[in-house]
Amino acid sequence: MSLILRTQPEPIALPPRAEAQICYAMVSIAADAGGVSAPVSWALVADASRSMRIPIVSEEQFRELVRSGGAQEVLVDGVPVWQLTGPVPEAIRASAPSALDYTARALHSVVERLDRGDRFSLVACAEQALTLVPSAGGDQRASLVAGISRLGSLRLGEGTDLAGGMRLGLAELAHGAAPGSVRRLILLTDGFTESPEACMALARQAAEAGVSVSTLGLGGEFQDDLLTALADTSGGRASFLRRAELIPAAVAAELDAARGVAAQALGLELAMPQGVELRRITRISPSLAPLEASGASPRLQSLHLGDLERGAPIRLLLELLAPPEPPRPPAGGARRRLCALTASSGQSRASADVVAHYTAAAAPPPAALLDAAGRASAMRLQRRALDAAGRGDHAGAAGLMRAAAARLRELGEPSLAEAALREAASLAATGQTSGVGRRELTYATRRLGEHEVDS
């Protein structure tokens, strides 16, 4: 396997100026790998709190509950909602699966697809965390199935401590992973955790260890900001599941993605010379997200990008502050290196430079670069709106969300623009987002990276 690292434009054409100026570069990283896929070692951490155990009744079953007095309408904060008046009758419960039941179905299917070299472990967590299936291979299907069958009957407390589950899952990957395998932790939850800071610290540890954390957020009340940050920090995938019956397909997609890895634990190092400043990094594809580089010096930064899948190059938009034109430039215009890039995965490395050419004949940036910058701007406006709402600045949040809607419309995304306008109206009227609608907008905006302009 070898890595392919490219930059665009090459070079960046800048007008000659006596002051610093903002410029953009697109970085593309791909792999030319072929041959047999690496084995997969993965740990699934399932939220086993009370909400994940509630039976999901059909419309017909719900009407029967209402007729029998098993559910009644009450006011919660002035909003009418339906609540159960007692336990769900056993006849209905037997035919009404919970989110954990759907999770177990998904895992039974996964077990059937495990190869001999694969490893799988299962952790359940609520107030406490418990390893149900220690890391085991596909040749131990009976023990895997037995562990999975315990998922729906657990009682691990009323709270939700996802960090406890993540610790156990990462421990299984550290000690039970197959040599050379693709290592993934999948976190499934429908609610809020008691310790988001601890979860983020664990995601950073996972990234350092070469483990990607993929998150599956279920319903309309989970911490989408935390789940997307966990995935982005470690190079994993973040998915929104509106209904529990989508769990099996989402879990299967995670296995398929792991099978398609061409380069594991991809890293990128960025070295800037004196006078150049790295302002922002936005991952454009495979999903749109802001990334945070780290390093001991502002001039030497690094990124954990997770695994690189076949046929799905990673594209990053760099925002750089370029220095003024050098004094006494040559006749054809001065050239200056703005950033030295080194991508690495195992023993494979690739290097490229981001170079600026100061010229009075500077052409406009290519369409792909303008499109990427517009998408990054729309995403950041949404994030700023949500931050403002969290601070209590409801008017400012609504204004930022309207600006995001305008940017999305300019990008040819009318449905997303309308969704952003609905969130702006909700923020202006109530000071809050709409819940499910806000999460749908967040995840749909992340998918903008799947539809890039190519030229």
mmCIF file of N, CA and C in Angstrom, residues 140-258:
data_model
loop_
_atom_site.group_PDB
_atom_site.id
_atom_site.type_symbol
_atom_site.label_atom_id
_atom_site.label_comp_id
_atom_site.label_asym_id
_atom_site.label_seq_id
_atom_site.Cartn_x
_atom_site.Cartn_y
_atom_site.Cartn_z
ATOM 1 N N GLN A 140 -16.057 -18.595 17.616
ATOM 2 C CA GLN A 140 -16.655 -18.776 18.935
ATOM 3 C C GLN A 140 -18.082 -18.220 18.940
ATOM 4 N N ARG A 141 -18.826 -18.548 17.904
ATOM 5 C CA ARG A 141 -20.146 -17.956 17.716
ATOM 6 C C ARG A 141 -21.101 -18.278 18.867
ATOM 7 N N ALA A 142 -21.008 -19.456 19.443
ATOM 8 C CA ALA A 142 -21.937 -19.821 20.512
ATOM 9 C C ALA A 142 -21.782 -18.900 21.707
ATOM 10 N N SER A 143 -20.528 -18.606 22.103
ATOM 11 C CA SER A 143 -20.322 -17.716 23.247
ATOM 12 C C SER A 143 -20.705 -16.279 22.908
ATOM 13 N N LEU A 144 -20.480 -15.859 21.668
ATOM 14 C CA LEU A 144 -20.891 -14.519 21.253
ATOM 15 C C LEU A 144 -22.406 -14.379 21.333
ATOM 16 N N VAL A 145 -23.123 -15.348 20.812
ATOM 17 C CA VAL A 145 -24.585 -15.294 20.824
ATOM 18 C C VAL A 145 -25.111 -15.303 22.252
ATOM 19 N N ALA A 146 -24.496 -16.085 23.127
ATOM 20 C CA ALA A 146 -24.938 -16.143 24.514
ATOM 21 C C ALA A 146 -24.775 -14.783 25.196
ATOM 22 N N GLY A 147 -23.668 -14.099 24.932
ATOM 23 C CA GLY A 147 -23.466 -12.772 25.521
ATOM 24 C C GLY A 147 -24.434 -11.751 24.991
ATOM 25 N N ILE A 148 -24.687 -11.804 23.695
ATOM 26 C CA ILE A 148 -25.623 -10.857 23.082
ATOM 27 C C ILE A 148 -27.022 -11.035 23.651
ATOM 28 N N SER A 149 -27.417 -12.271 23.949
ATOM 29 C CA SER A 149 -28.774 -12.547 24.441
ATOM 30 C C SER A 149 -29.044 -11.911 25.795
ATOM 31 N N ARG A 150 -28.002 -11.538 26.528
ATOM 32 C CA ARG A 150 -28.187 -10.912 27.842
ATOM 33 C C ARG A 150 -28.483 -9.428 27.749
ATOM 34 N N LEU A 151 -28.321 -8.844 26.579
ATOM 35 C CA LEU A 151 -28.373 -7.386 26.439
ATOM 36 C C LEU A 151 -29.706 -6.803 26.891
ATOM 37 N N GLY A 152 -30.816 -7.406 26.487
ATOM 38 C CA GLY A 152 -32.123 -6.828 26.775
ATOM 39 C C GLY A 152 -32.590 -6.975 28.203
ATOM 40 N N SER A 153 -31.958 -7.843 29.000
ATOM 41 C CA SER A 153 -32.427 -8.092 30.367
ATOM 42 C C SER A 153 -31.584 -7.421 31.437
ATOM 43 N N LEU A 154 -30.616 -6.615 31.045
ATOM 44 C CA LEU A 154 -29.709 -6.003 32.021
ATOM 45 C C LEU A 154 -30.394 -4.890 32.810
ATOM 46 N N ARG A 155 -29.942 -4.698 34.039
ATOM 47 C CA ARG A 155 -30.349 -3.557 34.863
ATOM 48 C C ARG A 155 -29.077 -2.971 35.458
ATOM 49 N N LEU A 156 -28.570 -1.946 34.819
ATOM 50 C CA LEU A 156 -27.288 -1.362 35.204
ATOM 51 C C LEU A 156 -27.440 0.024 35.809
ATOM 52 N N GLY A 157 -28.627 0.347 36.331
ATOM 53 C CA GLY A 157 -28.851 1.640 36.959
ATOM 54 C C GLY A 157 -29.589 2.590 36.049
ATOM 55 N N GLU A 158 -29.979 3.739 36.606
ATOM 56 C CA GLU A 158 -30.797 4.703 35.876
ATOM 57 C C GLU A 158 -29.986 5.784 35.171
ATOM 58 N N GLY A 159 -28.759 6.012 35.603
ATOM 59 C CA GLY A 159 -27.939 7.031 34.951
ATOM 60 C C GLY A 159 -27.330 6.519 33.661
ATOM 61 N N THR A 160 -26.576 7.394 32.988
ATOM 62 C CA THR A 160 -25.892 7.003 31.749
ATOM 63 C C THR A 160 -24.463 7.516 31.792
ATOM 64 N N ASP A 161 -23.521 6.600 31.922
ATOM 65 C CA ASP A 161 -22.099 6.939 31.929
ATOM 66 C C ASP A 161 -21.439 6.277 30.728
ATOM 67 N N LEU A 162 -21.469 6.981 29.614
ATOM 68 C CA LEU A 162 -20.883 6.417 28.397
ATOM 69 C C LEU A 162 -19.376 6.248 28.525
ATOM 70 N N ALA A 163 -18.741 7.095 29.324
ATOM 71 C CA ALA A 163 -17.284 6.992 29.478
ATOM 72 C C ALA A 163 -16.896 5.648 30.078
ATOM 73 N N GLY A 164 -17.683 5.159 31.035
ATOM 74 C CA GLY A 164 -17.393 3.856 31.609
ATOM 75 C C GLY A 164 -17.444 2.761 30.565
ATOM 76 N N GLY A 165 -18.433 2.825 29.691
ATOM 77 C CA GLY A 165 -18.519 1.844 28.614
ATOM 78 C C GLY A 165 -17.377 1.968 27.631
ATOM 79 N N MET A 166 -17.001 3.200 27.300
ATOM 80 C CA MET A 166 -15.893 3.404 26.369
ATOM 81 C C MET A 166 -14.588 2.844 26.931
ATOM 82 N N ARG A 167 -14.363 3.020 28.237
ATOM 83 C CA ARG A 167 -13.133 2.494 28.846
ATOM 84 C C ARG A 167 -13.049 0.976 28.677
ATOM 85 N N LEU A 168 -14.160 0.297 28.961
ATOM 86 C CA LEU A 168 -14.146 -1.163 28.827
ATOM 87 C C LEU A 168 -13.961 -1.572 27.371
ATOM 88 N N GLY A 169 -14.633 -0.876 26.445
ATOM 89 C CA GLY A 169 -14.488 -1.205 25.028
ATOM 90 C C GLY A 169 -13.071 -0.999 24.534
ATOM 91 N N LEU A 170 -12.438 0.106 24.936
ATOM 92 C CA LEU A 170 -11.059 0.357 24.515
ATOM 93 C C LEU A 170 -10.100 -0.652 25.135
ATOM 94 N N ALA A 171 -10.398 -1.080 26.350
ATOM 95 C CA ALA A 171 -9.556 -2.101 26.973
ATOM 96 C C ALA A 171 -9.622 -3.412 26.191
ATOM 97 N N GLU A 172 -10.817 -3.767 25.727
ATOM 98 C CA GLU A 172 -10.949 -4.979 24.914
ATOM 99 C C GLU A 172 -10.155 -4.858 23.619
ATOM 100 N N LEU A 173 -10.175 -3.684 23.003
ATOM 101 C CA LEU A 173 -9.436 -3.484 21.760
ATOM 102 C C LEU A 173 -7.931 -3.470 22.007
ATOM 103 N N ALA A 174 -7.520 -3.004 23.183
ATOM 104 C CA ALA A 174 -6.093 -2.939 23.488
ATOM 105 C C ALA A 174 -5.510 -4.323 23.712
ATOM 106 N N HIS A 175 -6.297 -5.219 24.330
ATOM 107 C CA HIS A 175 -5.746 -6.520 24.727
ATOM 108 C C HIS A 175 -6.223 -7.678 23.854
ATOM 109 N N GLY A 176 -7.344 -7.509 23.141
ATOM 110 C CA GLY A 176 -7.882 -8.639 22.400
ATOM 111 C C GLY A 176 -7.919 -8.477 20.902
ATOM 112 N N ALA A 177 -7.370 -7.371 20.382
ATOM 113 C CA ALA A 177 -7.424 -7.141 18.937
ATOM 114 C C ALA A 177 -6.488 -8.090 18.199
ATOM 115 N N ALA A 178 -6.910 -8.494 17.023
ATOM 116 C CA ALA A 178 -6.057 -9.328 16.182
ATOM 117 C C ALA A 178 -4.899 -8.493 15.634
ATOM 118 N N PRO A 179 -3.697 -9.057 15.519
ATOM 119 C CA PRO A 179 -2.556 -8.308 14.983
ATOM 120 C C PRO A 179 -2.845 -7.767 13.585
ATOM 121 N N GLY A 180 -2.524 -6.488 13.388
ATOM 122 C CA GLY A 180 -2.709 -5.856 12.087
ATOM 123 C C GLY A 180 -4.137 -5.568 11.708
ATOM 124 N N SER A 181 -5.077 -5.712 12.655
ATOM 125 C CA SER A 181 -6.493 -5.545 12.323
ATOM 126 C C SER A 181 -6.911 -4.087 12.340
ATOM 127 N N VAL A 182 -7.999 -3.801 11.645
ATOM 128 C CA VAL A 182 -8.669 -2.501 11.720
ATOM 129 C C VAL A 182 -9.432 -2.454 13.041
ATOM 130 N N ARG A 183 -9.157 -1.458 13.882
ATOM 131 C CA ARG A 183 -9.758 -1.402 15.217
ATOM 132 C C ARG A 183 -10.783 -0.281 15.291
ATOM 133 N N ARG A 184 -12.006 -0.656 15.662
ATOM 134 C CA ARG A 184 -13.116 0.289 15.740
ATOM 135 C C ARG A 184 -13.869 0.117 17.054
ATOM 136 N N LEU A 185 -14.262 1.228 17.651
ATOM 137 C CA LEU A 185 -15.207 1.225 18.762
ATOM 138 C C LEU A 185 -16.476 1.891 18.265
ATOM 139 N N ILE A 186 -17.614 1.206 18.376
ATOM 140 C CA ILE A 186 -18.908 1.758 17.952
ATOM 141 C C ILE A 186 -19.721 2.060 19.200
ATOM 142 N N LEU A 187 -20.170 3.292 19.319
ATOM 143 C CA LEU A 187 -20.924 3.743 20.490
ATOM 144 C C LEU A 187 -22.347 4.055 20.065
ATOM 145 N N LEU A 188 -23.317 3.372 20.678
ATOM 146 C CA LEU A 188 -24.740 3.552 20.363
ATOM 147 C C LEU A 188 -25.459 4.100 21.583
ATOM 148 N N THR A 189 -26.145 5.235 21.426
ATOM 149 C CA THR A 189 -26.865 5.831 22.553
ATOM 150 C C THR A 189 -28.050 6.640 22.045
ATOM 151 N N ASP A 190 -29.051 6.801 22.941
ATOM 152 C CA ASP A 190 -30.215 7.639 22.619
ATOM 153 C C ASP A 190 -30.374 8.769 23.613
ATOM 154 N N GLY A 191 -29.344 9.027 24.444
ATOM 155 C CA GLY A 191 -29.526 10.024 25.501
ATOM 156 C C GLY A 191 -28.282 10.821 25.800
ATOM 157 N N PHE A 192 -28.217 11.317 27.034
ATOM 158 C CA PHE A 192 -27.157 12.206 27.488
ATOM 159 C C PHE A 192 -26.271 11.469 28.493
ATOM 160 N N THR A 193 -24.991 11.725 28.431
ATOM 161 C CA THR A 193 -24.066 11.095 29.362
ATOM 162 C C THR A 193 -23.728 12.044 30.505
ATOM 163 N N GLU A 194 -23.320 11.470 31.605
ATOM 164 C CA GLU A 194 -22.970 12.270 32.773
ATOM 165 C C GLU A 194 -21.590 12.915 32.646
ATOM 166 N N SER A 195 -20.756 12.429 31.750
ATOM 167 C CA SER A 195 -19.353 12.867 31.719
ATOM 168 C C SER A 195 -18.844 13.070 30.302
ATOM 169 N N PRO A 196 -19.346 14.104 29.601
ATOM 170 C CA PRO A 196 -18.874 14.319 28.225
ATOM 171 C C PRO A 196 -17.375 14.611 28.137
ATOM 172 N N GLU A 197 -16.821 15.309 29.136
ATOM 173 C CA GLU A 197 -15.384 15.608 29.091
ATOM 174 C C GLU A 197 -14.560 14.331 29.145
ATOM 175 N N ALA A 198 -14.998 13.374 29.986
ATOM 176 C CA ALA A 198 -14.276 12.103 30.060
ATOM 177 C C ALA A 198 -14.371 11.347 28.739
ATOM 178 N N CYS A 199 -15.529 11.416 28.081
ATOM 179 C CA CYS A 199 -15.681 10.760 26.774
ATOM 180 C C CYS A 199 -14.723 11.358 25.751
ATOM 181 N N MET A 200 -14.588 12.689 25.745
ATOM 182 C CA MET A 200 -13.680 13.328 24.797
ATOM 183 C C MET A 200 -12.233 12.939 25.074
ATOM 184 N N ALA A 201 -11.869 12.867 26.354
ATOM 185 C CA ALA A 201 -10.502 12.452 26.688
ATOM 186 C C ALA A 201 -10.234 11.035 26.192
ATOM 187 N N LEU A 202 -11.221 10.158 26.306
ATOM 188 C CA LEU A 202 -11.065 8.787 25.819
ATOM 189 C C LEU A 202 -10.974 8.739 24.298
ATOM 190 N N ALA A 203 -11.709 9.613 23.606
ATOM 191 C CA ALA A 203 -11.618 9.664 22.143
ATOM 192 C C ALA A 203 -10.223 10.091 21.707
ATOM 193 N N ARG A 204 -9.625 11.026 22.439
ATOM 194 C CA ARG A 204 -8.258 11.433 22.111
ATOM 195 C C ARG A 204 -7.268 10.301 22.368
ATOM 196 N N GLN A 205 -7.486 9.569 23.461
ATOM 197 C CA GLN A 205 -6.634 8.404 23.722
ATOM 198 C C GLN A 205 -6.792 7.357 22.621
ATOM 199 N N ALA A 206 -8.028 7.145 22.179
ATOM 200 C CA ALA A 206 -8.279 6.184 21.104
ATOM 201 C C ALA A 206 -7.534 6.595 19.843
ATOM 202 N N ALA A 207 -7.603 7.887 19.495
ATOM 203 C CA ALA A 207 -6.915 8.358 18.295
ATOM 204 C C ALA A 207 -5.416 8.113 18.388
ATOM 205 N N GLU A 208 -4.832 8.372 19.549
ATOM 206 C CA GLU A 208 -3.398 8.155 19.735
ATOM 207 C C GLU A 208 -3.044 6.678 19.558
ATOM 208 N N ALA A 209 -3.975 5.805 19.947
ATOM 209 C CA ALA A 209 -3.732 4.363 19.859
ATOM 210 C C ALA A 209 -4.109 3.781 18.504
ATOM 211 N N GLY A 210 -4.617 4.609 17.582
ATOM 212 C CA GLY A 210 -5.001 4.112 16.262
ATOM 213 C C GLY A 210 -6.366 3.478 16.213
ATOM 214 N N VAL A 211 -7.235 3.806 17.191
ATOM 215 C CA VAL A 211 -8.601 3.286 17.227
ATOM 216 C C VAL A 211 -9.562 4.386 16.810
ATOM 217 N N SER A 212 -10.440 4.105 15.866
ATOM 218 C CA SER A 212 -11.476 5.050 15.453
ATOM 219 C C SER A 212 -12.749 4.793 16.253
ATOM 220 N N VAL A 213 -13.395 5.866 16.693
ATOM 221 C CA VAL A 213 -14.659 5.773 17.430
ATOM 222 C C VAL A 213 -15.784 6.223 16.504
ATOM 223 N N SER A 214 -16.679 5.305 16.163
ATOM 224 C CA SER A 214 -17.859 5.640 15.370
ATOM 225 C C SER A 214 -19.055 5.744 16.310
ATOM 226 N N THR A 215 -19.934 6.703 16.078
ATOM 227 C CA THR A 215 -21.060 6.935 16.978
ATOM 228 C C THR A 215 -22.378 6.808 16.223
ATOM 229 N N LEU A 216 -23.356 6.193 16.887
ATOM 230 C CA LEU A 216 -24.712 6.046 16.362
ATOM 231 C C LEU A 216 -25.649 6.737 17.343
ATOM 232 N N GLY A 217 -26.216 7.863 16.948
ATOM 233 C CA GLY A 217 -27.140 8.616 17.794
ATOM 234 C C GLY A 217 -28.573 8.287 17.411
ATOM 235 N N LEU A 218 -29.354 7.843 18.384
ATOM 236 C CA LEU A 218 -30.703 7.343 18.127
ATOM 237 C C LEU A 218 -31.756 8.309 18.655
ATOM 238 N N GLY A 219 -32.768 8.608 17.831
ATOM 239 C CA GLY A 219 -33.894 9.429 18.277
ATOM 240 C C GLY A 219 -33.597 10.907 18.209
ATOM 241 N N GLY A 220 -34.263 11.689 19.087
ATOM 242 C CA GLY A 220 -34.129 13.140 19.003
ATOM 243 C C GLY A 220 -33.591 13.812 20.238
ATOM 244 N N GLU A 221 -33.053 13.038 21.211
ATOM 245 C CA GLU A 221 -32.653 13.643 22.475
ATOM 246 C C GLU A 221 -31.221 13.335 22.866
ATOM 247 N N PHE A 222 -30.385 12.884 21.946
ATOM 248 C CA PHE A 222 -29.007 12.577 22.290
ATOM 249 C C PHE A 222 -28.118 13.798 22.082
ATOM 250 N N GLN A 223 -26.896 13.720 22.599
ATOM 251 C CA GLN A 223 -25.943 14.828 22.497
ATOM 252 C C GLN A 223 -25.226 14.765 21.154
ATOM 253 N N ASP A 224 -25.838 15.347 20.131
ATOM 254 C CA ASP A 224 -25.226 15.276 18.808
ATOM 255 C C ASP A 224 -23.888 15.997 18.759
ATOM 256 N N ASP A 225 -23.733 17.091 19.525
ATOM 257 C CA ASP A 225 -22.450 17.795 19.508
ATOM 258 C C ASP A 225 -21.342 16.908 20.067
ATOM 259 N N LEU A 226 -21.649 16.140 21.120
ATOM 260 C CA LEU A 226 -20.647 15.231 21.687
ATOM 261 C C LEU A 226 -20.361 14.067 20.740
ATOM 262 N N LEU A 227 -21.408 13.446 20.199
ATOM 263 C CA LEU A 227 -21.193 12.265 19.365
ATOM 264 C C LEU A 227 -20.426 12.602 18.091
ATOM 265 N N THR A 228 -20.704 13.742 17.483
ATOM 266 C CA THR A 228 -19.949 14.113 16.283
ATOM 267 C C THR A 228 -18.503 14.460 16.647
ATOM 268 N N ALA A 229 -18.306 15.096 17.808
ATOM 269 C CA ALA A 229 -16.939 15.441 18.222
ATOM 270 C C ALA A 229 -16.117 14.188 18.521
ATOM 271 N N LEU A 230 -16.743 13.183 19.145
ATOM 272 C CA LEU A 230 -16.026 11.929 19.405
ATOM 273 C C LEU A 230 -15.554 11.294 18.104
ATOM 274 N N ALA A 231 -16.435 11.269 17.112
ATOM 275 C CA ALA A 231 -16.080 10.679 15.825
ATOM 276 C C ALA A 231 -14.999 11.497 15.118
ATOM 277 N N ASP A 232 -15.144 12.809 15.104
ATOM 278 C CA ASP A 232 -14.199 13.652 14.378
ATOM 279 C C ASP A 232 -12.819 13.635 15.030
ATOM 280 N N THR A 233 -12.775 13.593 16.362
ATOM 281 C CA THR A 233 -11.495 13.593 17.062
ATOM 282 C C THR A 233 -10.693 12.337 16.770
ATOM 283 N N SER A 234 -11.380 11.207 16.604
ATOM 284 C CA SER A 234 -10.692 9.929 16.435
ATOM 285 C C SER A 234 -10.686 9.435 14.992
ATOM 286 N N GLY A 235 -11.304 10.187 14.074
ATOM 287 C CA GLY A 235 -11.357 9.749 12.680
ATOM 288 C C GLY A 235 -12.408 8.698 12.417
ATOM 289 N N GLY A 236 -13.456 8.638 13.259
ATOM 290 C CA GLY A 236 -14.536 7.692 13.048
ATOM 291 C C GLY A 236 -15.683 8.293 12.254
ATOM 292 N N ARG A 237 -16.798 7.578 12.200
ATOM 293 C CA ARG A 237 -17.985 7.993 11.470
ATOM 294 C C ARG A 237 -19.080 8.338 12.477
ATOM 295 N N ALA A 238 -19.925 9.304 12.134
ATOM 296 C CA ALA A 238 -21.047 9.691 12.992
ATOM 297 C C ALA A 238 -22.339 9.547 12.199
ATOM 298 N N SER A 239 -23.309 8.815 12.762
ATOM 299 C CA SER A 239 -24.576 8.556 12.066
ATOM 300 C C SER A 239 -25.747 8.915 12.966
ATOM 301 N N PHE A 240 -26.815 9.402 12.344
ATOM 302 C CA PHE A 240 -28.058 9.743 13.038
ATOM 303 C C PHE A 240 -29.123 8.728 12.643
ATOM 304 N N LEU A 241 -29.708 8.072 13.642
ATOM 305 C CA LEU A 241 -30.766 7.087 13.415
ATOM 306 C C LEU A 241 -32.047 7.626 14.024
ATOM 307 N N ARG A 242 -32.982 7.994 13.171
ATOM 308 C CA ARG A 242 -34.212 8.562 13.698
ATOM 309 C C ARG A 242 -35.072 7.504 14.390
ATOM 310 N N ARG A 243 -35.015 6.256 13.906
ATOM 311 C CA ARG A 243 -35.850 5.184 14.462
ATOM 312 C C ARG A 243 -34.982 3.974 14.785
ATOM 313 N N ALA A 244 -35.426 3.217 15.803
ATOM 314 C CA ALA A 244 -34.643 2.077 16.271
ATOM 315 C C ALA A 244 -34.515 0.995 15.207
ATOM 316 N N GLU A 245 -35.504 0.862 14.324
ATOM 317 C CA GLU A 245 -35.414 -0.190 13.315
ATOM 318 C C GLU A 245 -34.285 0.048 12.311
ATOM 319 N N LEU A 246 -33.648 1.233 12.362
ATOM 320 C CA LEU A 246 -32.506 1.520 11.492
ATOM 321 C C LEU A 246 -31.193 1.003 12.070
ATOM 322 N N ILE A 247 -31.212 0.535 13.313
ATOM 323 C CA ILE A 247 -29.977 0.100 13.963
ATOM 324 C C ILE A 247 -29.286 -1.030 13.202
ATOM 325 N N PRO A 248 -29.984 -2.101 12.798
ATOM 326 C CA PRO A 248 -29.275 -3.188 12.107
ATOM 327 C C PRO A 248 -28.525 -2.730 10.854
ATOM 328 N N ALA A 249 -29.154 -1.898 10.040
ATOM 329 C CA ALA A 249 -28.485 -1.433 8.820
ATOM 330 C C ALA A 249 -27.272 -0.570 9.159
ATOM 331 N N ALA A 250 -27.382 0.263 10.207
ATOM 332 C CA ALA A 250 -26.263 1.124 10.587
ATOM 333 C C ALA A 250 -25.087 0.305 11.106
ATOM 334 N N VAL A 251 -25.363 -0.707 11.913
ATOM 335 C CA VAL A 251 -24.293 -1.557 12.432
ATOM 336 C C VAL A 251 -23.632 -2.331 11.282
ATOM 337 N N ALA A 252 -24.429 -2.829 10.352
ATOM 338 C CA ALA A 252 -23.870 -3.531 9.193
ATOM 339 C C ALA A 252 -22.999 -2.596 8.363
ATOM 340 N N ALA A 253 -23.415 -1.333 8.232
ATOM 341 C CA ALA A 253 -22.626 -0.370 7.472
ATOM 342 C C ALA A 253 -21.273 -0.117 8.135
ATOM 343 N N GLU A 254 -21.230 -0.133 9.464
ATOM 344 C CA GLU A 254 -19.960 0.040 10.157
ATOM 345 C C GLU A 254 -19.013 -1.118 9.864
ATOM 346 N N LEU A 255 -19.531 -2.336 9.836
ATOM 347 C CA LEU A 255 -18.687 -3.488 9.510
ATOM 348 C C LEU A 255 -18.191 -3.398 8.074
ATOM 349 N N ASP A 256 -19.072 -3.012 7.162
ATOM 350 C CA ASP A 256 -18.670 -2.879 5.757
ATOM 351 C C ASP A 256 -17.587 -1.817 5.596
ATOM 352 N N ALA A 257 -17.731 -0.702 6.332
ATOM 353 C CA ALA A 257 -16.730 0.367 6.246
ATOM 354 C C ALA A 257 -15.378 -0.119 6.755
ATOM 355 N N ALA A 258 -15.384 -0.881 7.845
ATOM 356 C CA ALA A 258 -14.131 -1.407 8.379
ATOM 357 C C ALA A 258 -13.493 -2.393 7.398
#
